[in-house]
Tab-separated table of C-alpha atoms in Angstrom:
chain	number	residue	atom	x	y	z
A	1109	MET	CA	20.589	6.708	9.011
A	1110	SER	CA	23.964	8.343	9.600
A	1111	THR	CA	26.473	9.041	6.829
A	1112	ALA	CA	28.773	6.366	8.222
A	1113	ALA	CA	25.942	3.820	8.232
A	1114	THR	CA	24.994	4.711	4.650
A	1115	VAL	CA	28.579	4.315	3.464
A	1116	SER	CA	28.913	0.998	5.304
A	1117	THR	CA	25.656	-0.327	3.827
A	1118	ILE	CA	26.689	0.546	0.271
A	1119	ASN	CA	30.201	-0.869	0.671
A	1120	LYS	CA	28.708	-4.084	2.029
A	1121	LEU	CA	26.989	-4.551	-1.336
A	1122	ILE	CA	30.103	-3.777	-3.336
A	1123	GLY	CA	32.427	-5.862	-1.228
A	1124	GLU	CA	35.097	-3.157	-1.203
A	1125	LYS	CA	35.560	0.201	0.498
A	1126	VAL	CA	34.776	2.158	-2.640
A	1127	LEU	CA	32.717	4.862	-0.936
A	1128	THR	CA	34.015	7.042	1.890
A	1129	GLU	CA	32.331	9.597	4.126
A	1130	LYS	CA	34.242	12.342	2.296
A	1131	ASP	CA	32.702	11.486	-1.084
A	1132	ASN	CA	29.979	13.726	-2.443
A	1133	ILE	CA	27.189	11.211	-2.927
A	1134	ALA	CA	25.320	13.656	-5.181
A	1135	ASP	CA	28.189	13.642	-7.683
A	1136	SER	CA	27.156	11.700	-10.797
A	1137	ARG	CA	30.679	10.251	-10.954
A	1138	VAL	CA	30.081	8.576	-7.603
A	1139	ALA	CA	26.797	7.111	-8.864
A	1140	THR	CA	28.565	5.874	-11.992
A	1141	GLN	CA	31.210	4.196	-9.889
A	1142	LEU	CA	28.630	2.557	-7.629
A	1143	ASP	CA	26.639	1.293	-10.595
A	1144	SER	CA	29.782	-0.173	-12.127
A	1145	TYR	CA	30.463	-2.184	-8.959
A	1146	ASP	CA	26.844	-3.354	-8.561
A	1147	PRO	CA	26.860	-7.191	-8.741
A	1148	LEU	CA	23.210	-7.247	-9.897
A	1149	ARG	CA	23.507	-4.561	-12.559
A	1150	LYS	CA	23.121	-6.979	-15.486
A	1151	PHE	CA	19.575	-7.921	-14.473
A	1152	ARG	CA	18.269	-4.486	-15.453
A	1153	GLU	CA	18.630	-5.665	-19.056
A	1154	ASP	CA	16.155	-8.465	-18.336
A	1155	PHE	CA	13.266	-5.989	-18.033
A	1156	LEU	CA	11.331	-3.838	-20.473
A	1157	LEU	CA	11.125	-0.600	-18.532
A	1158	PRO	CA	8.498	2.016	-19.438
A	1159	THR	CA	9.820	4.842	-21.585
A	1160	HIS	CA	9.752	8.599	-21.095
A	1161	LYS	CA	7.278	8.764	-23.947
A	1162	GLY	CA	5.122	6.099	-22.361
A	1163	ILE	CA	4.750	7.951	-19.051
A	1164	LYS	CA	4.391	11.334	-20.821
A	1165	ALA	CA	7.636	12.840	-19.556
A	1166	THR	CA	7.128	15.987	-21.599
A	1167	GLU	CA	10.123	17.877	-20.207
A	1168	VAL	CA	12.619	15.162	-21.166
A	1169	GLU	CA	14.411	16.025	-24.394
A	1170	SER	CA	13.059	14.461	-27.561
A	1171	ALA	CA	16.193	12.402	-28.188
A	1172	LEU	CA	15.551	10.506	-24.928
A	1173	GLN	CA	11.814	9.945	-25.309
A	1174	ASP	CA	12.284	6.273	-26.188
A	1175	ALA	CA	14.764	5.690	-23.363
A	1176	ALA	CA	13.736	4.065	-20.082
A	1177	CYS	CA	12.230	6.337	-17.475
A	1178	THR	CA	13.170	6.201	-13.800
A	1179	TYR	CA	10.663	3.590	-12.657
A	1180	PHE	CA	10.203	3.890	-8.898
A	1181	VAL	CA	6.703	2.416	-8.799
A	1182	GLY	CA	7.414	-1.314	-8.867
A	1183	ASN	CA	5.821	-1.491	-5.417
A	1184	SER	CA	2.520	-0.897	-7.224
A	1185	LEU	CA	3.128	-2.701	-10.523
A	1186	GLY	CA	6.400	-4.292	-11.520
A	1187	PRO	CA	7.657	-3.916	-15.102
A	1188	LEU	CA	7.502	-6.624	-17.745
A	1189	ALA	CA	10.368	-9.116	-17.653
A	1190	LYS	CA	11.640	-10.079	-21.086
A	1191	ARG	CA	11.520	-13.728	-20.058
A	1192	SER	CA	7.844	-13.327	-19.067
A	1193	LYS	CA	7.076	-11.874	-22.493
A	1194	GLU	CA	8.911	-14.753	-24.151
A	1195	LEU	CA	7.058	-17.393	-22.138
A	1196	LEU	CA	3.708	-15.709	-22.693
A	1197	GLU	CA	4.240	-15.647	-26.438
A	1198	GLU	CA	5.214	-19.318	-26.336
A	1199	GLU	CA	2.048	-20.214	-24.428
A	1200	LEU	CA	-0.126	-18.365	-26.918
A	1201	ALA	CA	1.586	-20.279	-29.725
A	1202	VAL	CA	1.060	-23.591	-27.921
A	1203	TRP	CA	-2.590	-22.755	-27.347
A	1204	ALA	CA	-2.960	-21.900	-31.016
A	1205	SER	CA	-1.173	-24.985	-32.311
A	1206	THR	CA	-2.132	-27.724	-29.837
A	1207	GLY	CA	-5.300	-26.510	-28.174
A	1208	VAL	CA	-6.452	-28.711	-25.303
A	1209	ASN	CA	-3.462	-31.031	-25.711
A	1210	GLY	CA	-1.341	-28.396	-23.988
A	1211	HIS	CA	-2.664	-29.715	-20.675
A	1212	PHE	CA	-0.762	-32.990	-21.015
A	1213	ALA	CA	1.553	-32.801	-24.057
A	1214	HIS	CA	3.177	-29.390	-23.910
A	1215	PRO	CA	6.059	-28.971	-26.391
A	1216	HIS	CA	8.089	-26.910	-23.876
A	1217	ASP	CA	7.594	-29.272	-20.912
A	1218	ARG	CA	5.122	-26.934	-19.235
A	1219	ASN	CA	1.967	-29.067	-19.173
A	1220	TRP	CA	-0.903	-26.857	-18.077
A	1221	MET	CA	-2.026	-29.626	-15.733
A	1222	THR	CA	1.032	-29.060	-13.514
A	1223	ILE	CA	2.438	-25.733	-14.708
A	1224	ALA	CA	1.886	-23.996	-11.368
A	1225	HIS	CA	4.402	-26.345	-9.735
A	1226	LYS	CA	7.237	-24.665	-11.625
A	1227	ALA	CA	6.348	-21.303	-10.075
A	1228	THR	CA	5.545	-22.800	-6.667
A	1229	ARG	CA	9.021	-24.291	-6.313
A	1230	ILE	CA	10.736	-20.902	-6.660
A	1231	MET	CA	8.032	-19.094	-4.704
A	1232	ALA	CA	8.518	-21.394	-1.729
A	1233	SER	CA	12.187	-20.423	-1.504
A	1234	ILE	CA	11.287	-16.721	-1.652
A	1235	VAL	CA	8.849	-16.937	1.271
A	1236	GLY	CA	10.885	-19.385	3.342
A	1237	ALA	CA	8.584	-22.380	3.115
A	1238	GLU	CA	8.383	-25.958	1.963
A	1239	GLU	CA	6.827	-26.439	-1.451
A	1240	THR	CA	3.794	-28.237	-0.008
A	1241	GLU	CA	3.075	-25.179	2.160
A	1242	VAL	CA	2.667	-22.847	-0.842
A	1243	ALA	CA	0.106	-22.538	-3.616
A	1244	CYS	CA	0.141	-20.180	-6.596
A	1245	MET	CA	-3.559	-19.538	-6.986
A	1246	GLY	CA	-6.379	-17.026	-7.022
A	1247	THR	CA	-5.941	-13.409	-6.051
A	1248	LEU	CA	-4.955	-11.794	-2.790
A	1249	THR	CA	-8.337	-10.886	-1.309
A	1250	ALA	CA	-9.995	-14.094	-2.495
A	1251	ASN	CA	-7.178	-16.045	-0.868
A	1252	LEU	CA	-7.510	-13.937	2.281
A	1253	HIS	CA	-11.184	-14.864	2.543
A	1254	LEU	CA	-10.305	-18.543	2.013
A	1255	MET	CA	-7.762	-18.403	4.805
A	1256	MET	CA	-10.011	-16.504	7.190
A	1257	THR	CA	-12.822	-18.967	6.540
A	1258	SER	CA	-10.521	-21.748	7.722
A	1259	PHE	CA	-8.571	-19.978	10.474
A	1260	TYR	CA	-10.834	-17.284	11.941
A	1261	LYS	CA	-12.944	-19.269	14.401
A	1262	PRO	CA	-14.311	-16.710	16.861
A	1263	THR	CA	-15.999	-17.583	20.146
A	1264	GLN	CA	-18.037	-15.334	22.389
A	1265	ASN	CA	-14.938	-14.433	24.394
A	1266	LYS	CA	-12.128	-14.765	21.842
A	1267	TYR	CA	-13.344	-13.095	18.655
A	1268	LYS	CA	-11.291	-9.979	17.892
A	1269	ILE	CA	-8.944	-9.289	14.989
A	1270	LEU	CA	-5.811	-7.228	15.635
A	1271	CYS	CA	-4.390	-5.299	12.673
A	1272	GLU	CA	-2.704	-2.009	11.883
A	1273	TYR	CA	-4.649	1.203	11.400
A	1274	HIS	CA	-4.944	2.299	7.778
A	1275	ALA	CA	-4.359	-1.192	6.396
A	1276	PHE	CA	-4.873	-1.565	2.671
A	1277	PRO	CA	-8.627	-1.012	2.072
A	1278	SER	CA	-9.264	-4.474	0.622
A	1279	ASP	CA	-7.993	-5.992	3.868
A	1280	GLN	CA	-10.245	-3.702	5.881
A	1281	TYR	CA	-13.253	-4.765	3.810
A	1282	ALA	CA	-12.361	-8.442	4.231
A	1283	PHE	CA	-11.925	-8.123	8.008
A	1284	ALA	CA	-15.231	-6.317	8.414
A	1285	SER	CA	-17.182	-8.748	6.257
A	1286	GLN	CA	-15.679	-11.765	8.037
A	1287	VAL	CA	-16.576	-10.553	11.540
A	1288	GLN	CA	-20.061	-9.617	10.329
A	1289	LEU	CA	-20.418	-13.098	8.845
A	1290	HIS	CA	-19.932	-14.432	12.363
A	1291	GLY	CA	-22.428	-12.005	13.870
A	1292	PHE	CA	-20.026	-9.502	15.403
A	1293	ASP	CA	-19.813	-5.722	15.091
A	1294	PRO	CA	-16.613	-4.592	13.309
A	1295	LYS	CA	-16.402	-1.554	15.602
A	1296	ASP	CA	-16.000	-3.905	18.544
A	1297	ALA	CA	-14.332	-6.906	16.936
A	1298	ILE	CA	-11.541	-5.180	14.983
A	1299	ILE	CA	-8.672	-3.588	16.900
A	1300	GLU	CA	-6.814	-1.158	14.648
A	1301	MET	CA	-3.502	-0.117	16.165
A	1302	LYS	CA	-2.526	3.499	15.578
A	1303	PRO	CA	0.950	5.004	15.979
A	1304	ARG	CA	1.593	7.150	19.014
A	1305	GLU	CA	0.671	10.808	18.817
A	1306	GLY	CA	3.073	12.650	16.553
A	1307	GLU	CA	4.535	9.433	15.103
A	1308	PHE	CA	3.915	7.773	11.743
A	1309	THR	CA	4.758	4.139	12.411
A	1310	LEU	CA	3.980	1.577	15.077
A	1311	ARG	CA	6.455	0.649	17.775
A	1312	GLU	CA	7.201	-3.022	18.222
A	1313	GLU	CA	6.797	-2.822	21.994
A	1314	ASP	CA	3.323	-1.299	21.617
A	1315	ILE	CA	2.172	-4.119	19.333
A	1316	LEU	CA	3.525	-6.772	21.670
A	1317	THR	CA	1.894	-5.094	24.665
A	1318	VAL	CA	-1.534	-5.089	23.021
A	1319	ILE	CA	-1.176	-8.757	22.099
A	1320	LYS	CA	-0.215	-9.620	25.678
A	1321	ASP	CA	-2.864	-7.477	27.355
A	1322	GLN	CA	-5.758	-8.271	25.015
A	1323	GLY	CA	-4.701	-11.735	23.900
A	1324	PRO	CA	-7.573	-13.510	25.717
A	1325	SER	CA	-10.051	-11.699	23.428
A	1326	ILE	CA	-8.012	-11.828	20.193
A	1327	ALA	CA	-8.739	-14.693	17.816
A	1328	LEU	CA	-6.585	-13.507	14.923
A	1329	VAL	CA	-3.515	-11.277	14.570
A	1330	LEU	CA	-3.248	-10.152	10.952
A	1331	PHE	CA	-0.872	-7.375	9.954
A	1332	SER	CA	0.711	-6.431	6.659
A	1333	GLY	CA	4.292	-7.625	6.356
A	1334	ILE	CA	5.112	-4.146	5.086
A	1335	GLN	CA	2.634	-1.325	5.598
A	1336	TYR	CA	1.703	-0.090	2.143
A	1337	TYR	CA	1.397	3.617	3.049
A	1338	THR	CA	4.359	4.171	5.385
A	1339	GLY	CA	6.645	1.420	4.104
A	1340	GLN	CA	7.209	0.088	7.633
A	1341	LEU	CA	8.463	-3.502	7.771
A	1342	PHE	CA	6.821	-5.087	10.790
A	1343	PRO	CA	8.822	-7.403	13.074
A	1344	MET	CA	7.080	-10.506	11.813
A	1345	ALA	CA	8.988	-13.041	13.901
A	1346	SER	CA	8.320	-11.355	17.256
A	1347	ILE	CA	4.679	-10.558	16.470
A	1348	THR	CA	4.045	-14.145	15.388
A	1349	ARG	CA	5.738	-15.476	18.511
A	1350	ALA	CA	3.714	-13.160	20.765
A	1351	ALA	CA	0.474	-14.178	19.049
A	1352	LYS	CA	1.221	-17.870	19.542
A	1353	GLU	CA	1.957	-17.297	23.236
A	1354	GLN	CA	-1.590	-15.953	23.594
A	1355	ASN	CA	-3.101	-18.826	21.606
A	1356	CYS	CA	-3.987	-16.493	18.722
A	1357	ILE	CA	-3.877	-17.451	15.072
A	1358	CYS	CA	-1.296	-15.322	13.235
A	1359	GLY	CA	-1.628	-14.547	9.521
A	1360	TRP	CA	0.076	-12.025	7.255
A	1361	ASP	CA	-0.746	-10.013	4.146
A	1362	LEU	CA	2.580	-10.032	2.315
A	1363	ALA	CA	1.571	-7.971	-0.733
A	1364	HIS	CA	4.388	-5.469	-0.158
A	1365	ALA	CA	6.841	-7.895	1.442
A	1366	VAL	CA	7.080	-10.857	-0.933
A	1367	GLY	CA	9.986	-10.422	-3.320
A	1368	ASN	CA	11.002	-7.342	-1.344
A	1369	VAL	CA	12.485	-8.673	1.911
A	1370	PRO	CA	13.644	-12.135	3.015
A	1371	LEU	CA	10.869	-14.173	4.635
A	1372	ARG	CA	10.979	-17.276	6.857
A	1373	LEU	CA	7.328	-18.149	7.208
A	1374	ASN	CA	7.878	-21.744	8.238
A	1375	ALA	CA	10.658	-20.991	10.740
A	1376	TRP	CA	8.702	-18.132	12.292
A	1377	GLY	CA	5.700	-20.375	12.899
A	1378	VAL	CA	3.306	-18.263	10.828
A	1379	ASP	CA	-0.088	-19.966	10.505
A	1380	PHE	CA	-1.010	-18.578	7.089
A	1381	ALA	CA	-0.093	-15.808	4.684
A	1382	VAL	CA	-1.417	-14.410	1.414
A	1383	TRP	CA	0.103	-12.186	-1.253
A	1384	CYS	CA	-0.186	-10.809	-4.754
A	1385	THR	CA	2.607	-11.160	-7.310
A	1386	TYR	CA	2.267	-8.116	-9.554
A	1387	LYS	CA	4.345	-5.770	-7.400
A	1388	TYR	CA	7.872	-6.888	-6.533
A	1389	LEU	CA	7.398	-10.226	-8.334
A	1390	ASN	CA	6.465	-8.561	-11.651
A	1391	SER	CA	3.750	-10.998	-12.790
A	1392	GLY	CA	1.695	-8.339	-14.562
A	1393	PRO	CA	-1.530	-6.442	-13.798
A	1394	GLY	CA	-3.969	-8.617	-11.879
A	1395	GLY	CA	-1.454	-11.487	-11.815
A	1396	ILE	CA	-2.024	-14.724	-9.952
A	1397	GLY	CA	-1.832	-14.659	-6.150
A	1398	GLY	CA	-0.190	-16.922	-3.624
A	1399	LEU	CA	-0.809	-18.362	-0.181
A	1400	PHE	CA	1.044	-20.181	2.569
A	1401	ILE	CA	-0.307	-22.625	5.147
A	1402	ASN	CA	2.068	-23.948	7.767
A	1403	LYS	CA	2.541	-27.697	7.424
A	1404	ARG	CA	1.535	-28.298	11.013
A	1405	TRP	CA	-2.051	-27.615	9.899
A	1406	THR	CA	-2.050	-30.258	7.161
A	1407	GLU	CA	-4.244	-32.677	9.081
A	1408	ALA	CA	-6.214	-30.206	11.166
A	1409	LYS	CA	-7.221	-27.776	8.402
A	1410	LYS	CA	-8.941	-29.218	5.379
A	1411	PRO	CA	-10.390	-26.989	2.643
A	1412	MET	CA	-13.838	-25.760	3.613
A	1413	LEU	CA	-14.593	-24.359	0.156
A	1414	ALA	CA	-13.353	-27.135	-2.091
A	1415	GLY	CA	-12.770	-27.046	-5.836
A	1416	TRP	CA	-11.591	-29.609	-8.337
A	1417	TRP	CA	-8.050	-28.241	-8.715
A	1418	GLY	CA	-7.436	-28.948	-5.037
A	1419	HIS	CA	-8.271	-32.621	-5.582
A	1420	ASP	CA	-5.588	-35.293	-5.638
A	1421	GLU	CA	-3.746	-34.935	-8.952
A	1422	ALA	CA	-3.575	-38.675	-9.606
A	1423	THR	CA	-7.366	-39.007	-9.786
A	1424	ARG	CA	-8.465	-35.467	-10.608
A	1425	PHE	CA	-9.348	-36.204	-14.211
A	1426	GLU	CA	-11.196	-39.370	-13.288
A	1427	MET	CA	-13.841	-36.966	-11.988
A	1428	PRO	CA	-14.640	-38.786	-8.714
A	1429	PRO	CA	-17.696	-37.538	-6.775
A	1430	THR	CA	-15.867	-37.285	-3.428
A	1431	PHE	CA	-13.242	-34.645	-2.808
A	1432	LEU	CA	-9.789	-35.921	-1.835
A	1433	PRO	CA	-7.623	-32.851	-1.123
A	1434	ILE	CA	-3.966	-32.580	-1.992
A	1435	PRO	CA	-2.146	-32.468	1.373
A	1436	GLY	CA	-1.079	-28.957	2.341
A	1437	ALA	CA	-1.707	-25.567	0.792
A	1438	GLN	CA	-2.348	-26.856	-2.716
A	1439	GLY	CA	-5.471	-28.656	-1.533
A	1440	PHE	CA	-7.047	-25.214	-1.147
A	1441	GLN	CA	-6.922	-24.595	-4.899
A	1442	GLN	CA	-10.358	-24.308	-6.446
A	1443	SER	CA	-10.141	-23.752	-10.206
A	1444	ASN	CA	-7.304	-24.402	-12.623
A	1445	PRO	CA	-4.910	-21.432	-12.770
A	1446	SER	CA	-4.506	-19.484	-15.975
A	1447	ALA	CA	-1.397	-20.797	-17.705
A	1448	LEU	CA	-0.916	-17.322	-19.158
A	1449	ASN	CA	-0.801	-15.767	-15.699
A	1450	VAL	CA	1.455	-18.490	-14.345
A	1451	VAL	CA	4.114	-18.065	-17.031
A	1452	THR	CA	4.333	-14.292	-16.664
A	1453	LEU	CA	5.054	-14.928	-12.985
A	1454	LEU	CA	7.434	-17.773	-13.810
A	1455	GLY	CA	9.491	-15.618	-16.151
A	1456	SER	CA	10.134	-13.122	-13.379
A	1457	LEU	CA	10.767	-15.786	-10.741
A	1458	GLN	CA	13.475	-17.264	-12.952
A	1459	ILE	CA	15.274	-13.913	-12.753
A	1460	PHE	CA	15.054	-13.997	-8.953
A	1461	GLU	CA	16.601	-17.455	-9.053
A	1462	ALA	CA	19.356	-16.355	-11.449
A	1463	ALA	CA	20.160	-13.423	-9.135
A	1464	GLY	CA	20.823	-15.834	-6.284
A	1465	GLY	CA	17.553	-15.401	-4.400
A	1466	MET	CA	16.545	-12.902	-1.776
A	1467	GLY	CA	19.938	-12.634	-0.065
A	1468	PRO	CA	21.777	-10.711	-2.813
A	1469	ILE	CA	18.602	-8.867	-3.762
A	1470	ARG	CA	18.087	-7.638	-0.206
A	1471	LEU	CA	21.738	-6.581	0.044
A	1472	LYS	CA	21.383	-4.305	-2.975
A	1473	SER	CA	17.976	-3.099	-1.813
A	1474	GLU	CA	19.437	-1.918	1.489
A	1475	ALA	CA	22.264	-0.097	-0.314
A	1476	LEU	CA	20.066	1.508	-2.937
A	1477	THR	CA	17.419	2.664	-0.449
A	1478	ALA	CA	20.088	4.014	1.915
A	1479	TYR	CA	21.622	5.970	-0.968
A	1480	LEU	CA	18.252	7.405	-1.964
A	1481	GLU	CA	17.550	8.330	1.649
A	1482	ALA	CA	20.889	10.145	1.953
A	1483	LEU	CA	20.197	12.121	-1.214
A	1484	LEU	CA	16.747	13.067	0.060
A	1485	HIS	CA	18.169	14.185	3.396
A	1486	ALA	CA	20.515	16.496	1.484
A	1487	SER	CA	17.648	18.105	-0.427
A	1488	PRO	CA	16.939	21.750	0.484
A	1489	ASN	CA	13.260	20.794	0.618
A	1490	TYR	CA	13.669	18.101	3.265
A	1491	VAL	CA	12.745	18.642	6.912
A	1492	LYS	CA	12.905	16.227	9.808
A	1493	SER	CA	9.544	14.750	10.737
A	1494	GLU	CA	9.570	16.376	14.171
A	1495	GLU	CA	9.972	19.790	12.517
A	1496	LEU	CA	7.166	19.283	10.008
A	1497	SER	CA	4.438	20.983	12.016
A	1498	GLU	CA	6.575	24.057	12.681
A	1499	THR	CA	7.740	24.890	9.163
A	1500	LYS	CA	5.666	26.982	6.788
A	1501	LYS	CA	7.727	26.431	3.636
A	1502	HIS	CA	7.036	23.931	0.900
A	1503	CYS	CA	8.731	20.765	2.097
A	1504	PHE	CA	8.655	17.011	2.594
A	1505	THR	CA	9.731	14.532	5.213
A	1506	ILE	CA	10.252	10.768	5.147
A	1507	ILE	CA	7.775	8.754	7.207
A	1508	THR	CA	9.383	5.369	6.499
A	1509	PRO	CA	11.655	4.091	9.301
A	1510	SER	CA	15.340	4.782	8.789
A	1511	GLU	CA	16.454	1.484	10.332
A	1512	LEU	CA	17.315	-1.100	7.666
A	1513	GLY	CA	15.485	-3.843	9.535
A	1514	SER	CA	12.276	-1.819	9.635
A	1515	ARG	CA	11.816	-1.104	5.936
A	1516	GLY	CA	12.069	-2.654	2.493
A	1517	ALA	CA	12.626	-1.022	-0.889
A	1518	GLN	CA	10.308	1.927	-0.324
A	1519	LEU	CA	10.545	5.433	1.087
A	1520	SER	CA	7.292	7.289	1.697
A	1521	LEU	CA	7.547	11.057	1.362
A	1522	LEU	CA	4.949	13.212	3.145
A	1523	PHE	CA	4.460	16.711	1.704
A	1524	ARG	CA	3.500	20.002	3.291
A	1525	PRO	CA	1.566	22.162	3.059
A	1526	LYS	CA	-1.322	19.818	2.402
A	1527	GLY	CA	-2.391	19.734	-1.212
A	1528	ILE	CA	0.953	20.257	-2.966
A	1529	MET	CA	1.686	16.562	-3.452
A	1530	PRO	CA	-0.193	16.183	-6.785
A	1531	GLN	CA	1.783	19.064	-8.288
A	1532	ILE	CA	5.071	17.515	-7.181
A	1533	PHE	CA	4.004	14.120	-8.471
A	1534	GLU	CA	3.058	15.455	-11.900
A	1535	GLY	CA	6.227	17.538	-12.011
A	1536	MET	CA	8.367	14.475	-11.405
A	1537	ILE	CA	6.601	12.551	-14.157
A	1538	ARG	CA	7.176	15.385	-16.615
A	1539	ARG	CA	10.859	15.111	-15.729
A	1540	GLY	CA	10.962	11.347	-16.319
A	1541	VAL	CA	10.513	9.913	-12.827
A	1542	ILE	CA	7.418	7.984	-11.811
A	1543	GLY	CA	6.649	7.043	-8.238
A	1544	ASP	CA	3.286	6.295	-6.658
A	1545	GLU	CA	0.932	8.907	-5.240
A	1546	ARG	CA	-1.120	7.949	-2.207
A	1547	ASN	CA	-3.616	10.269	-0.620
A	1548	PRO	CA	-3.318	12.054	1.607
A	1549	ASP	CA	-0.102	13.837	0.663
A	1550	VAL	CA	2.323	10.922	0.148
A	1551	ILE	CA	4.541	9.890	-2.762
A	1552	ARG	CA	6.078	6.432	-2.445
A	1553	LEU	CA	9.452	5.931	-4.115
A	1554	ALA	CA	10.644	2.357	-4.578
A	1555	PRO	CA	14.149	1.782	-5.985
A	1556	ILE	CA	13.703	-1.901	-6.822
A	1557	PRO	CA	17.103	-3.651	-6.835
A	1558	LEU	CA	16.656	-5.885	-9.880
A	1559	TYR	CA	16.226	-2.996	-12.324
A	1560	CYS	CA	16.899	0.330	-10.588
A	1561	THR	CA	20.303	2.002	-10.323
A	1562	PHE	CA	22.184	4.493	-8.185
A	1563	HIS	CA	21.882	6.936	-11.085
A	1564	ASP	CA	18.099	6.473	-10.935
A	1565	CYS	CA	18.212	7.710	-7.347
A	1566	LEU	CA	20.107	10.821	-8.441
A	1567	ARG	CA	17.592	11.505	-11.202
A	1568	ALA	CA	14.662	11.027	-8.848
A	1569	VAL	CA	15.893	13.525	-6.280
A	1570	LYS	CA	16.791	16.079	-8.962
A	1571	ALA	CA	13.308	15.725	-10.453
A	1572	LEU	CA	11.847	16.159	-6.975
A	1573	ASP	CA	13.836	19.325	-6.260
A	1574	ASP	CA	13.130	20.791	-9.708
A	1575	SER	CA	9.409	20.127	-9.167
A	1576	PHE	CA	9.549	22.036	-5.892
A	1577	SER	CA	11.249	24.927	-7.692
A	1578	SER	CA	8.457	25.093	-10.240
A	1579	LEU	CA	5.641	25.270	-7.688
A	1580	LYS	CA	3.404	28.274	-8.144
């Protein structure tokens, strides 16, 4: 991204021409000014961010040990929202004081019988769906298997699954086990698209070409909304459209996209999608998952693996012997969701709602990520990706696309020579900045807009450069 584009992106957030191309973006006074104009800055106070002491930032001065660290790893696990903590403590108190009566006579109007509806309503707006198309339930991979059981219907001629190379391992395991369940060989039935030689991300035209050329043999197109390793945001609308033109089912794993970028699952014509909520949605470790089923499938796709929580609510507790599914995605529920998991998600979702939804959040995300990218480009340790193979010095490049429309709130840094990444990662932690290490040789930095600041970006790049300086 050019300097002019970075300045324009940041000023778009602020609503005024505060930043100019002549400003030194690495000046802390500039970061202070940008933070002061940030319309979402107050929401940082709604989170309990890990401390320097908590992450073992041993090189941060003792007086700051109890202060918040620079938390750039919300793409792996979001921090605890104060509202989530409050709701969780309330639920524990209700459990203690009312016991089973909390299902129907909850003192805070959150009956456990219907508590998931409160989260589903907000979730539907985040993913661009109607409420009946969304269910807060299960976990990501379990939901993926449920969806593939219903939507992956291979024939002898149309049986392949198209996905990206190096998808998250759990997805790879699910794909392989599903094709084996139908008697096919994963080596033949799974098409994993790799970037072109010398490139790190997939080109849209290459994906669309494969769908067009191999569509007659593809039963299911299933990419990640955002690729977890590179941070590439896939063109979901065009891929979905191309899949439908070839009569392929199109599903999405939105683990790294939900709560990160605006989604329009219904408008795009997506058949199904699954996601976790403990990353950008901050529901807590192992938090409840979510799924989407397009409403056009309401009559055609009934749950194949039924459970009592998917039964019609009006008669569920009459315990009838015959299953009558709730119309839409919620009919795919199996067991009652943990009220404790639902409220930790709900507390965070209420912050999303208070912030105005994904529009304002995305606006800040674009500005913050562009600012971080500009600072990284100015680092003496940065090299362009095309120069990576030629340099012999300690260095890094950015393998995440620079185009705003092709990334979310994550920049993936690739380090050379091979093997130095763990030292850099540990060095940054000692200096109070925690990102996410991913083998081989990548650190993912995610400046999440609800709780990260422009000053955080400055601190992260300084910690990165100081860690390079301390390499042995």
